[in-house]
Short mmCIF file of C-alpha atoms and ligand atoms in Angstrom, two decimals:
data_model
loop_
_atom_site.label_atom_id
_atom_site.label_comp_id
_atom_site.label_asym_id
_atom_site.label_seq_id
_atom_site.Cartn_x
_atom_site.Cartn_y
_atom_site.Cartn_z
CA MET A 1 8.87 -211.30 131.03
CA LYS A 2 10.25 -209.37 128.14
CA PHE A 3 8.32 -210.44 124.88
CA GLU A 4 10.01 -210.47 121.58
CA ASN A 5 8.26 -210.45 118.28
CA THR A 6 9.92 -213.22 116.72
CA LEU A 7 9.15 -216.70 115.64
CA SER A 8 11.96 -218.34 117.75
CA PHE A 9 10.65 -216.73 120.91
CA ALA A 10 6.83 -217.56 120.13
CA GLN A 11 8.18 -221.37 119.81
CA HIS A 12 10.14 -220.86 123.10
CA LEU A 13 6.65 -219.83 124.92
CA ASP A 14 4.95 -222.84 123.43
CA ALA A 15 7.95 -225.10 124.65
CA LEU A 16 7.01 -223.74 128.03
CA ASP A 17 3.53 -224.00 127.84
CA VAL A 18 1.83 -226.87 129.98
CA LEU A 19 -1.24 -226.63 128.08
CA ALA A 20 0.27 -227.18 124.75
CA LYS A 21 -0.26 -230.91 124.67
CA TYR A 22 -4.35 -230.50 124.68
CA ARG A 23 -3.95 -228.37 121.16
CA LYS A 24 -3.69 -231.62 119.43
CA ASP A 25 -6.97 -233.04 120.62
CA PHE A 26 -9.07 -230.25 119.13
CA ILE A 27 -10.16 -230.28 115.32
CA PHE A 28 -9.14 -227.16 113.38
CA PRO A 29 -10.69 -225.75 110.05
CA GLN A 30 -7.90 -226.21 107.40
CA HIS A 31 -6.89 -223.69 105.31
CA LYS A 32 -4.20 -224.71 102.50
CA GLY A 33 -3.47 -227.97 104.52
CA LYS A 34 -2.98 -226.02 107.65
CA ASN A 35 -4.82 -225.63 110.79
CA VAL A 36 -6.43 -222.00 110.59
CA ILE A 37 -5.54 -219.51 113.55
CA TYR A 38 -8.67 -219.59 115.31
CA PHE A 39 -9.72 -216.27 117.57
CA THR A 40 -13.28 -217.16 117.35
CA GLY A 41 -13.56 -219.61 120.62
CA ASN A 42 -15.63 -216.88 122.44
CA SER A 43 -18.22 -217.17 119.78
CA LEU A 44 -17.97 -221.08 118.82
CA GLY A 45 -15.51 -223.22 120.33
CA LEU A 46 -13.56 -225.83 118.69
CA GLN A 47 -14.53 -229.49 118.64
CA HIS A 48 -12.77 -231.50 121.14
CA LYS A 49 -12.06 -235.34 119.80
CA GLN A 50 -13.62 -236.83 123.01
CA SER A 51 -17.03 -234.91 122.14
CA ARG A 52 -17.78 -237.45 119.27
CA VAL A 53 -17.00 -240.55 121.74
CA TYR A 54 -19.59 -239.12 124.12
CA VAL A 55 -22.19 -238.80 121.20
CA ASN A 56 -21.55 -242.07 119.68
CA GLN A 57 -21.94 -243.58 123.08
CA VAL A 58 -25.34 -242.23 123.30
CA MET A 59 -26.17 -243.34 119.75
CA ASP A 60 -25.12 -246.85 120.45
CA ASP A 61 -26.93 -246.98 123.59
CA TRP A 62 -29.94 -245.86 121.65
CA ALA A 63 -29.36 -248.61 119.37
CA ASN A 64 -28.84 -251.36 121.73
CA LEU A 65 -30.94 -250.63 124.48
CA ALA A 66 -33.71 -248.27 122.76
CA VAL A 67 -36.27 -247.01 125.69
CA GLU A 68 -34.30 -249.13 128.06
CA GLY A 69 -31.30 -246.90 127.81
CA HIS A 70 -33.04 -244.21 130.18
CA PHE A 71 -32.07 -246.71 133.04
CA TYR A 72 -29.54 -249.29 131.51
CA ALA A 73 -27.38 -246.87 129.10
CA ASP A 74 -23.99 -246.72 130.26
CA LYS A 75 -24.81 -243.18 131.55
CA PRO A 76 -28.12 -243.60 132.06
CA TRP A 77 -30.45 -240.64 130.02
CA TRP A 78 -32.96 -240.28 133.38
CA ASP A 79 -30.25 -238.38 135.28
CA TYR A 80 -27.73 -237.72 132.64
CA HIS A 81 -27.77 -233.88 133.62
CA GLU A 82 -26.83 -234.68 136.97
CA ARG A 83 -23.17 -235.51 135.96
CA PHE A 84 -22.77 -231.91 135.30
CA ALA A 85 -23.10 -230.98 138.86
CA ASN A 86 -19.51 -231.89 139.99
CA PRO A 87 -17.64 -230.50 137.03
CA LEU A 88 -19.46 -227.43 136.34
CA SER A 89 -19.40 -226.61 140.05
CA ALA A 90 -15.50 -226.60 140.15
CA ILE A 91 -15.43 -224.34 136.77
CA VAL A 92 -18.14 -221.49 138.59
CA GLY A 93 -17.41 -221.87 142.19
CA ALA A 94 -20.48 -223.39 143.30
CA ASN A 95 -21.78 -226.42 145.66
CA PRO A 96 -23.08 -229.22 143.30
CA SER A 97 -26.43 -228.80 144.27
CA GLU A 98 -26.57 -225.14 142.85
CA ILE A 99 -26.03 -226.38 139.20
CA THR A 100 -28.26 -227.48 136.68
CA VAL A 101 -27.98 -227.96 132.74
CA MET A 102 -31.06 -227.42 130.69
CA ASN A 103 -32.48 -225.08 127.77
CA THR A 104 -30.50 -222.84 126.19
CA LEU A 105 -29.29 -219.75 127.60
CA THR A 106 -31.87 -216.81 126.84
CA VAL A 107 -34.47 -219.33 127.56
CA ASN A 108 -32.73 -219.92 131.14
CA LEU A 109 -32.70 -216.27 131.68
CA HIS A 110 -36.56 -215.98 130.83
CA LEU A 111 -37.22 -218.70 133.36
CA MET A 112 -34.73 -217.27 136.05
CA LEU A 113 -36.80 -213.96 135.67
CA VAL A 114 -40.05 -215.86 136.38
CA SER A 115 -38.32 -216.61 139.70
CA PHE A 116 -36.25 -213.13 140.37
CA TYR A 117 -38.33 -210.70 138.78
CA LYS A 118 -41.36 -209.80 140.61
CA PRO A 119 -42.02 -206.28 140.28
CA THR A 120 -43.99 -204.23 142.76
CA SER A 121 -45.19 -200.65 142.48
CA LYS A 122 -42.55 -199.62 144.54
CA ARG A 123 -39.57 -202.03 143.23
CA PHE A 124 -39.67 -202.73 139.63
CA LYS A 125 -36.42 -201.24 137.85
CA ILE A 126 -33.94 -203.90 136.21
CA LEU A 127 -30.41 -202.47 135.98
CA CYS A 128 -28.51 -203.70 132.90
CA GLU A 129 -25.45 -202.36 131.03
CA GLU A 130 -25.59 -200.29 127.91
CA LYS A 131 -25.67 -202.12 124.59
CA ALA A 132 -26.02 -205.30 126.39
CA PHE A 133 -25.98 -208.58 124.10
CA PRO A 134 -29.03 -208.08 121.87
CA SER A 135 -30.93 -211.22 122.89
CA ASP A 136 -30.69 -210.06 126.46
CA GLN A 137 -32.24 -206.82 125.41
CA TYR A 138 -35.17 -208.37 123.87
CA MET A 139 -35.22 -210.80 126.87
CA PHE A 140 -35.66 -207.42 129.30
CA GLN A 141 -37.95 -205.72 126.85
CA SER A 142 -40.34 -208.74 126.64
CA GLN A 143 -40.32 -209.51 130.34
CA LEU A 144 -41.32 -205.88 131.15
CA ASN A 145 -44.01 -205.83 128.53
CA PHE A 146 -45.25 -209.29 130.16
CA HIS A 147 -45.41 -207.32 133.40
CA GLY A 148 -47.18 -204.24 132.03
CA LEU A 149 -44.35 -202.16 132.26
CA HIS A 150 -42.13 -200.18 129.96
CA PRO A 151 -38.62 -200.16 129.48
CA LYS A 152 -38.51 -196.50 129.21
CA ASP A 153 -39.26 -196.37 132.91
CA ALA A 154 -38.24 -199.71 134.31
CA LEU A 155 -35.10 -200.60 132.46
CA VAL A 156 -32.02 -198.62 133.43
CA GLU A 157 -29.03 -199.14 131.36
CA ILE A 158 -25.48 -198.18 132.72
CA LYS A 159 -23.65 -195.71 130.16
CA ARG A 160 -20.21 -195.28 129.13
CA ARG A 161 -18.73 -191.75 129.61
CA PRO A 162 -18.46 -189.75 126.59
CA GLY A 163 -15.25 -191.05 124.63
CA GLU A 164 -14.78 -194.06 126.93
CA HIS A 165 -15.17 -197.89 125.45
CA ASN A 166 -15.69 -199.18 128.86
CA LEU A 167 -17.80 -198.72 131.70
CA ARG A 168 -16.44 -197.57 134.98
CA HIS A 169 -17.17 -199.84 138.08
CA GLU A 170 -18.04 -196.78 140.19
CA ASP A 171 -20.71 -195.78 137.78
CA ILE A 172 -22.40 -198.99 138.15
CA ILE A 173 -22.04 -199.02 142.02
CA SER A 174 -23.38 -195.18 142.08
CA ALA A 175 -26.27 -196.22 139.68
CA ILE A 176 -27.33 -199.14 142.03
CA HIS A 177 -27.27 -196.70 144.84
CA GLU A 178 -29.08 -194.12 143.14
CA ILE A 179 -32.12 -196.47 142.22
CA GLY A 180 -32.13 -197.76 145.85
CA ASP A 181 -35.30 -199.39 146.96
CA GLU A 182 -36.93 -199.24 143.33
CA LEU A 183 -34.02 -201.61 141.92
CA ALA A 184 -35.43 -205.25 141.67
CA LEU A 185 -32.92 -206.57 139.74
CA VAL A 186 -29.24 -206.39 138.59
CA LEU A 187 -28.71 -208.46 135.41
CA ILE A 188 -25.21 -207.95 133.60
CA GLY A 189 -22.95 -209.82 131.51
CA GLY A 190 -20.12 -210.68 133.65
CA VAL A 191 -17.54 -210.29 130.77
CA ASN A 192 -18.50 -207.97 127.96
CA TYR A 193 -19.16 -209.85 124.58
CA TYR A 194 -18.06 -206.63 122.52
CA THR A 195 -15.14 -205.24 124.56
CA GLY A 196 -14.26 -208.44 126.68
CA GLN A 197 -14.57 -205.97 129.76
CA VAL A 198 -14.70 -208.23 133.02
CA PHE A 199 -16.88 -206.89 135.72
CA ASN A 200 -16.35 -207.06 139.37
CA ILE A 201 -19.00 -209.69 140.12
CA GLU A 202 -18.24 -209.77 143.82
CA ALA A 203 -18.48 -206.08 144.63
CA ILE A 204 -21.62 -205.38 142.23
CA THR A 205 -23.58 -208.45 143.64
CA LYS A 206 -22.91 -206.74 147.02
CA ALA A 207 -23.95 -203.28 146.12
CA GLY A 208 -27.04 -204.90 144.66
CA HIS A 209 -27.97 -206.56 147.81
CA ASP A 210 -27.17 -203.66 150.06
CA VAL A 211 -30.29 -202.07 148.19
CA GLY A 212 -32.31 -204.96 148.64
CA ALA A 213 -32.06 -206.16 144.86
CA TYR A 214 -31.74 -209.60 143.49
CA VAL A 215 -28.37 -210.07 141.48
CA GLY A 216 -28.08 -212.46 138.55
CA TRP A 217 -25.58 -212.64 135.97
CA ASP A 218 -25.42 -213.86 132.29
CA LEU A 219 -21.96 -215.83 132.02
CA ALA A 220 -21.90 -216.42 128.36
CA HIS A 221 -18.47 -215.02 127.99
CA ALA A 222 -17.26 -215.76 131.48
CA VAL A 223 -17.61 -219.45 132.26
CA GLY A 224 -14.40 -221.24 131.07
CA ASN A 225 -12.76 -218.05 131.06
CA ILE A 226 -12.53 -216.14 134.37
CA ALA A 227 -12.41 -217.37 137.96
CA LEU A 228 -15.97 -217.53 139.51
CA SER A 229 -16.84 -218.21 143.11
CA LEU A 230 -20.72 -217.72 142.65
CA HIS A 231 -21.57 -219.27 145.94
CA ASP A 232 -19.25 -217.47 148.02
CA TRP A 233 -20.11 -214.34 146.10
CA GLN A 234 -23.68 -214.87 147.34
CA VAL A 235 -24.90 -214.34 143.51
CA ASP A 236 -28.59 -215.35 143.51
CA PHE A 237 -28.38 -216.95 139.96
CA ALA A 238 -26.49 -217.08 136.88
CA CYS A 239 -26.89 -218.53 133.26
CA TRP A 240 -24.39 -219.38 130.78
CA CYS A 241 -24.06 -221.00 127.14
CA SER A 242 -21.79 -223.73 126.69
CA TYR A 243 -20.66 -223.32 123.16
CA LYS A 244 -18.14 -220.55 123.42
CA TYR A 245 -15.21 -221.01 125.88
CA MET A 246 -16.82 -224.50 126.80
CA ASN A 247 -16.78 -226.09 123.17
CA SER A 248 -19.97 -228.08 123.57
CA GLY A 249 -21.15 -227.55 119.82
CA PRO A 250 -23.10 -225.00 118.17
CA GLY A 251 -26.41 -223.81 119.83
CA ASN A 252 -26.10 -226.13 123.10
CA ALA A 253 -27.25 -226.46 126.19
CA SER A 254 -27.29 -223.70 129.02
CA GLY A 255 -25.86 -224.15 132.39
CA CYS A 256 -27.62 -222.42 135.45
CA PHE A 257 -26.68 -221.71 138.87
CA ILE A 258 -29.09 -220.99 141.76
CA HIS A 259 -27.79 -220.05 144.87
CA GLU A 260 -28.55 -222.44 147.72
CA LYS A 261 -30.27 -219.87 149.81
CA HIS A 262 -32.99 -219.91 147.50
CA HIS A 263 -33.66 -223.80 147.46
CA THR A 264 -36.01 -223.55 150.28
CA SER A 265 -37.64 -220.41 149.63
CA ASN A 266 -41.01 -220.17 148.18
CA LEU A 267 -40.14 -218.38 144.85
CA PRO A 268 -42.21 -218.86 141.81
CA ARG A 269 -40.96 -221.05 138.94
CA PHE A 270 -42.44 -222.63 135.72
CA ALA A 271 -42.51 -226.40 136.28
CA GLY A 272 -42.36 -229.78 134.42
CA TRP A 273 -41.59 -233.44 135.35
CA TRP A 274 -37.85 -233.38 135.08
CA GLY A 275 -38.07 -230.51 138.01
CA HIS A 276 -40.46 -233.31 139.96
CA ASN A 277 -39.11 -235.25 142.93
CA LYS A 278 -36.73 -237.81 141.62
CA GLU A 279 -37.82 -240.97 143.23
CA ARG A 280 -41.59 -240.28 142.21
CA ARG A 281 -40.85 -238.44 138.82
CA PHE A 282 -42.53 -242.05 136.95
CA LYS A 283 -45.39 -242.18 139.34
CA MET A 284 -47.46 -239.64 137.14
CA GLU A 285 -48.60 -237.57 140.28
CA PRO A 286 -50.65 -234.74 139.70
CA ASN A 287 -49.12 -232.39 142.51
CA PHE A 288 -45.47 -230.96 141.77
CA ASP A 289 -43.09 -231.55 144.22
CA PRO A 290 -39.83 -229.99 143.03
CA VAL A 291 -36.36 -231.73 143.43
CA HIS A 292 -34.37 -230.06 146.25
CA GLY A 293 -31.86 -227.83 144.30
CA ALA A 294 -31.07 -226.06 141.15
CA ASP A 295 -32.37 -229.05 139.59
CA GLY A 296 -35.86 -228.49 141.05
CA TRP A 297 -36.03 -225.60 138.18
CA GLN A 298 -35.78 -228.53 135.24
CA ILE A 299 -38.87 -228.54 132.98
CA SER A 300 -38.54 -231.25 129.88
CA ASN A 301 -36.77 -234.25 129.97
CA LEU A 302 -33.21 -233.39 128.37
CA ALA A 303 -31.75 -233.53 124.96
CA ILE A 304 -29.22 -236.32 125.61
CA LEU A 305 -27.67 -236.22 122.40
CA SER A 306 -26.86 -232.74 122.94
CA LEU A 307 -25.51 -232.98 126.38
CA ALA A 308 -23.07 -235.48 125.42
CA PRO A 309 -20.44 -233.11 124.03
CA TYR A 310 -21.00 -230.73 126.58
CA LEU A 311 -20.20 -233.35 129.55
CA ALA A 312 -17.15 -234.50 127.64
CA SER A 313 -15.91 -230.79 127.46
CA ALA A 314 -17.12 -230.00 131.20
CA GLU A 315 -15.38 -233.00 132.56
CA LEU A 316 -12.16 -231.73 130.70
CA PHE A 317 -12.18 -228.34 131.92
CA ALA A 318 -12.54 -229.56 135.51
CA ALA A 319 -9.66 -232.16 135.02
CA ILE A 320 -7.56 -229.12 133.93
CA GLY A 321 -8.78 -226.55 136.37
CA MET A 322 -9.40 -222.89 135.95
CA ASP A 323 -6.01 -222.16 137.57
CA GLN A 324 -3.93 -223.23 134.57
CA LEU A 325 -6.21 -222.18 132.31
CA ILE A 326 -6.15 -218.73 133.42
CA GLN A 327 -2.44 -218.52 134.03
CA LYS A 328 -2.07 -219.25 130.31
CA ARG A 329 -4.82 -217.16 129.25
CA ASN A 330 -2.94 -214.12 130.94
CA SER A 331 0.36 -215.01 129.17
CA ILE A 332 -1.10 -215.53 125.73
CA THR A 333 -3.38 -212.50 125.77
CA SER A 334 -0.50 -210.26 127.07
CA TYR A 335 1.68 -211.80 124.19
CA LEU A 336 -1.12 -210.88 121.73
CA GLU A 337 -1.22 -207.28 123.24
CA PHE A 338 2.28 -207.01 122.88
CA ILE A 339 2.28 -208.53 118.86
CA LEU A 340 -0.56 -205.90 118.35
CA LYS A 341 1.38 -202.95 119.75
CA GLU A 342 4.49 -204.14 117.74
CA ILE A 343 2.71 -204.31 114.59
CA ASN A 344 0.86 -201.13 115.11
CA VAL A 345 3.86 -198.99 115.44
CA GLU A 346 5.30 -200.65 112.39
CA VAL A 347 2.29 -199.97 110.39
CA GLY A 348 2.11 -196.45 111.77
CA GLY A 349 -0.79 -196.41 114.36
CA ASN A 350 -4.17 -198.03 112.75
CA PHE A 351 -5.75 -199.50 115.28
CA GLU A 352 -6.50 -199.14 118.74
CA ILE A 353 -7.44 -201.94 121.52
CA ILE A 354 -10.45 -201.22 123.56
CA THR A 355 -10.44 -203.79 125.87
CA PRO A 356 -9.09 -202.64 129.29
CA GLN A 357 -5.55 -202.99 129.66
CA ASN A 358 -5.41 -203.60 133.34
CA GLN A 359 -5.33 -207.48 134.10
CA GLU A 360 -8.20 -207.51 136.65
CA GLU A 361 -10.79 -206.07 134.04
CA ARG A 362 -10.02 -208.25 131.15
CA ALA A 363 -9.81 -212.01 130.34
CA CYS A 364 -9.09 -214.00 127.12
CA GLN A 365 -10.51 -211.41 124.57
CA LEU A 366 -9.05 -208.59 122.98
CA SER A 367 -11.26 -206.13 120.88
CA VAL A 368 -9.63 -203.99 118.31
CA PHE A 369 -10.96 -200.94 117.06
CA LEU A 370 -9.50 -200.49 113.27
CA HIS A 371 -9.33 -196.91 112.32
CA GLY A 372 -8.25 -197.43 108.70
CA GLU A 373 -9.26 -200.43 106.60
CA GLY A 374 -12.34 -201.80 108.16
CA LYS A 375 -13.91 -204.59 106.66
CA SER A 376 -11.64 -205.21 104.10
CA LEU A 377 -8.82 -206.13 106.81
CA PHE A 378 -11.36 -208.97 108.29
CA GLN A 379 -11.64 -210.36 104.93
CA PHE A 380 -7.86 -210.18 104.57
CA LEU A 381 -7.30 -212.27 107.42
CA MET A 382 -10.04 -214.62 106.65
CA ASP A 383 -8.39 -215.17 103.12
CA ASN A 384 -5.13 -215.94 104.82
CA GLY A 385 -6.61 -218.35 107.37
CA VAL A 386 -7.20 -216.20 110.52
CA ILE A 387 -10.49 -216.59 111.81
CA THR A 388 -11.63 -213.61 113.52
CA ASP A 389 -14.91 -212.05 114.21
CA TRP A 390 -16.18 -208.54 112.77
CA ARG A 391 -18.52 -206.05 115.12
CA GLU A 392 -20.03 -203.30 113.53
CA PRO A 393 -18.96 -200.24 113.37
CA ASN A 394 -15.17 -201.35 113.08
CA VAL A 395 -14.45 -204.00 115.63
CA ILE A 396 -12.69 -207.22 115.60
CA ARG A 397 -12.62 -209.42 118.39
CA LEU A 398 -9.86 -211.80 118.91
CA ALA A 399 -10.01 -214.68 121.76
CA PRO A 400 -6.62 -216.75 121.88
CA VAL A 401 -8.27 -219.63 123.58
CA PRO A 402 -5.71 -220.80 126.19
CA LEU A 403 -6.64 -224.60 125.59
CA TYR A 404 -6.09 -224.84 122.02
CA CYS A 405 -4.40 -221.62 120.71
CA SER A 406 -0.39 -221.38 120.53
CA PHE A 407 1.93 -218.54 121.01
CA VAL A 408 3.28 -219.11 117.52
CA ASP A 409 -0.53 -218.59 116.48
CA MET A 410 -0.07 -215.23 117.73
CA PHE A 411 3.50 -214.38 116.10
CA GLN A 412 1.90 -215.59 112.87
CA PHE A 413 -1.30 -213.47 113.31
CA GLY A 414 1.02 -210.20 113.68
CA GLN A 415 2.86 -211.11 110.44
CA ILE A 416 -0.35 -211.69 108.26
CA LEU A 417 -1.97 -208.58 110.01
CA LYS A 418 0.86 -206.40 109.20
CA GLN A 419 0.81 -207.48 105.49
CA GLY A 420 -3.06 -206.61 105.26
CA ILE A 421 -2.42 -203.29 106.68
CA LEU A 422 0.21 -202.67 104.37
CA SER A 423 -1.15 -204.01 101.41
CA LEU A 424 -4.44 -202.39 101.75
CA LYS A 425 -2.95 -199.00 102.40
CA THR A 426 -0.67 -198.80 98.96
CA PRO A 427 -3.40 -198.06 95.96
C1 LIG B 501 -23.84 -215.46 123.04
C2 LIG B 501 -24.51 -214.98 124.05
C3 LIG B 501 -26.15 -215.15 124.45
C4 LIG B 501 -26.45 -216.25 123.31
O1 LIG B 501 -27.69 -216.82 123.88
P1 LIG B 501 -28.74 -218.16 123.23
O2 LIG B 501 -29.60 -218.29 123.85
O3 LIG B 501 -27.57 -219.20 123.82
O4 LIG B 501 -28.61 -218.16 121.89
C5 LIG B 501 -26.76 -214.34 125.03
N1 LIG B 501 -26.26 -213.60 125.95
C6 LIG B 501 -24.82 -213.33 125.90
C7 LIG B 501 -24.42 -212.12 126.67
C8 LIG B 501 -24.14 -214.10 124.96
O5 LIG B 501 -22.90 -213.65 124.92
#
């Protein structure tokens, strides 16, 4: 399709958009009486109206039933988390038994390393990407220290080539082969939080397995954003947070995938009563007998009030299906890219999109490197009702989330951006 940078063309795209009807179900912050243009759904997704309904239901059950709510609530609390298995398995391409929801993302990564990182004197290295999300870096460092190892010996970071913004797939694969039988674990963010680059999860997982390593993924920026087939790709484990593309609310629970092939193995794990045999959980027995499947990695009884909005959202995503979301994601991201390029020409080439151009290597996010204005432009956008995200040294990240962003938002953003650059240029 040939795009046009006009309001009427953007309106035409909105009229064709089969997901447009969902926008009204989300609550947008207001700026001068209008919805903001929201580009930070990759950081904290907007609130869906149904999430309050789900939370209120838990509040009402608590008020009316108190402790009896564990078994007699409309959605009983003692196995509330099992309601995630179906919708989330559809979203990440898993069998329901491979899914559980618990804790938060970094905590779950730590717990997965209890099971999947067991360094020996021969095989002890972890491979990750350069400039991984800081929490992941701290997680790696502290795990290595815990095992008496030092990151400089045991943590290998795949580097970008000089002058390039993204990692090369072939560099990841050759790093895996180079480390070979010293490699214990590959753990990478499936979609890079900074550039929006999407990695080839299937091929990297296979390469890791070829040298005998476990391969896990941090899917914080991938879940609800890209097509995943974690089961078929033979991924060992994956964890994600739910408050980014999945709109579950601030700091909310993490989803966790553990491949079926590990359910009957004797992997070490940290245990607690919520992972114990469901039928016998309340018999208060001394010996741990894990639930079969990913639920066997559960530890504590769950924060039901926090799971409620996540469940509302997971059900919505599963009902819509990733195919439709991805179709719109591709068209709205391409439209945003087109608008950015048009504006860049009009203002004389002030910025550069550092996200890969190629559709296979990117998803919802475009990261824009500003060579001129820097943070004052970010502030200008904020002051004009456009919420973006600023990352040092000079990057704004834009995520035109397909569920609630409109094509008209993209057009209007372009107009505000242009105005901002031009007004900041003139002294
Ligand atoms: C957002 C994000 C996190 C956040 O972790 P929490 O434990 O939920 O605070 C971790 N890793 C990556 C890659 C992220 O993008």
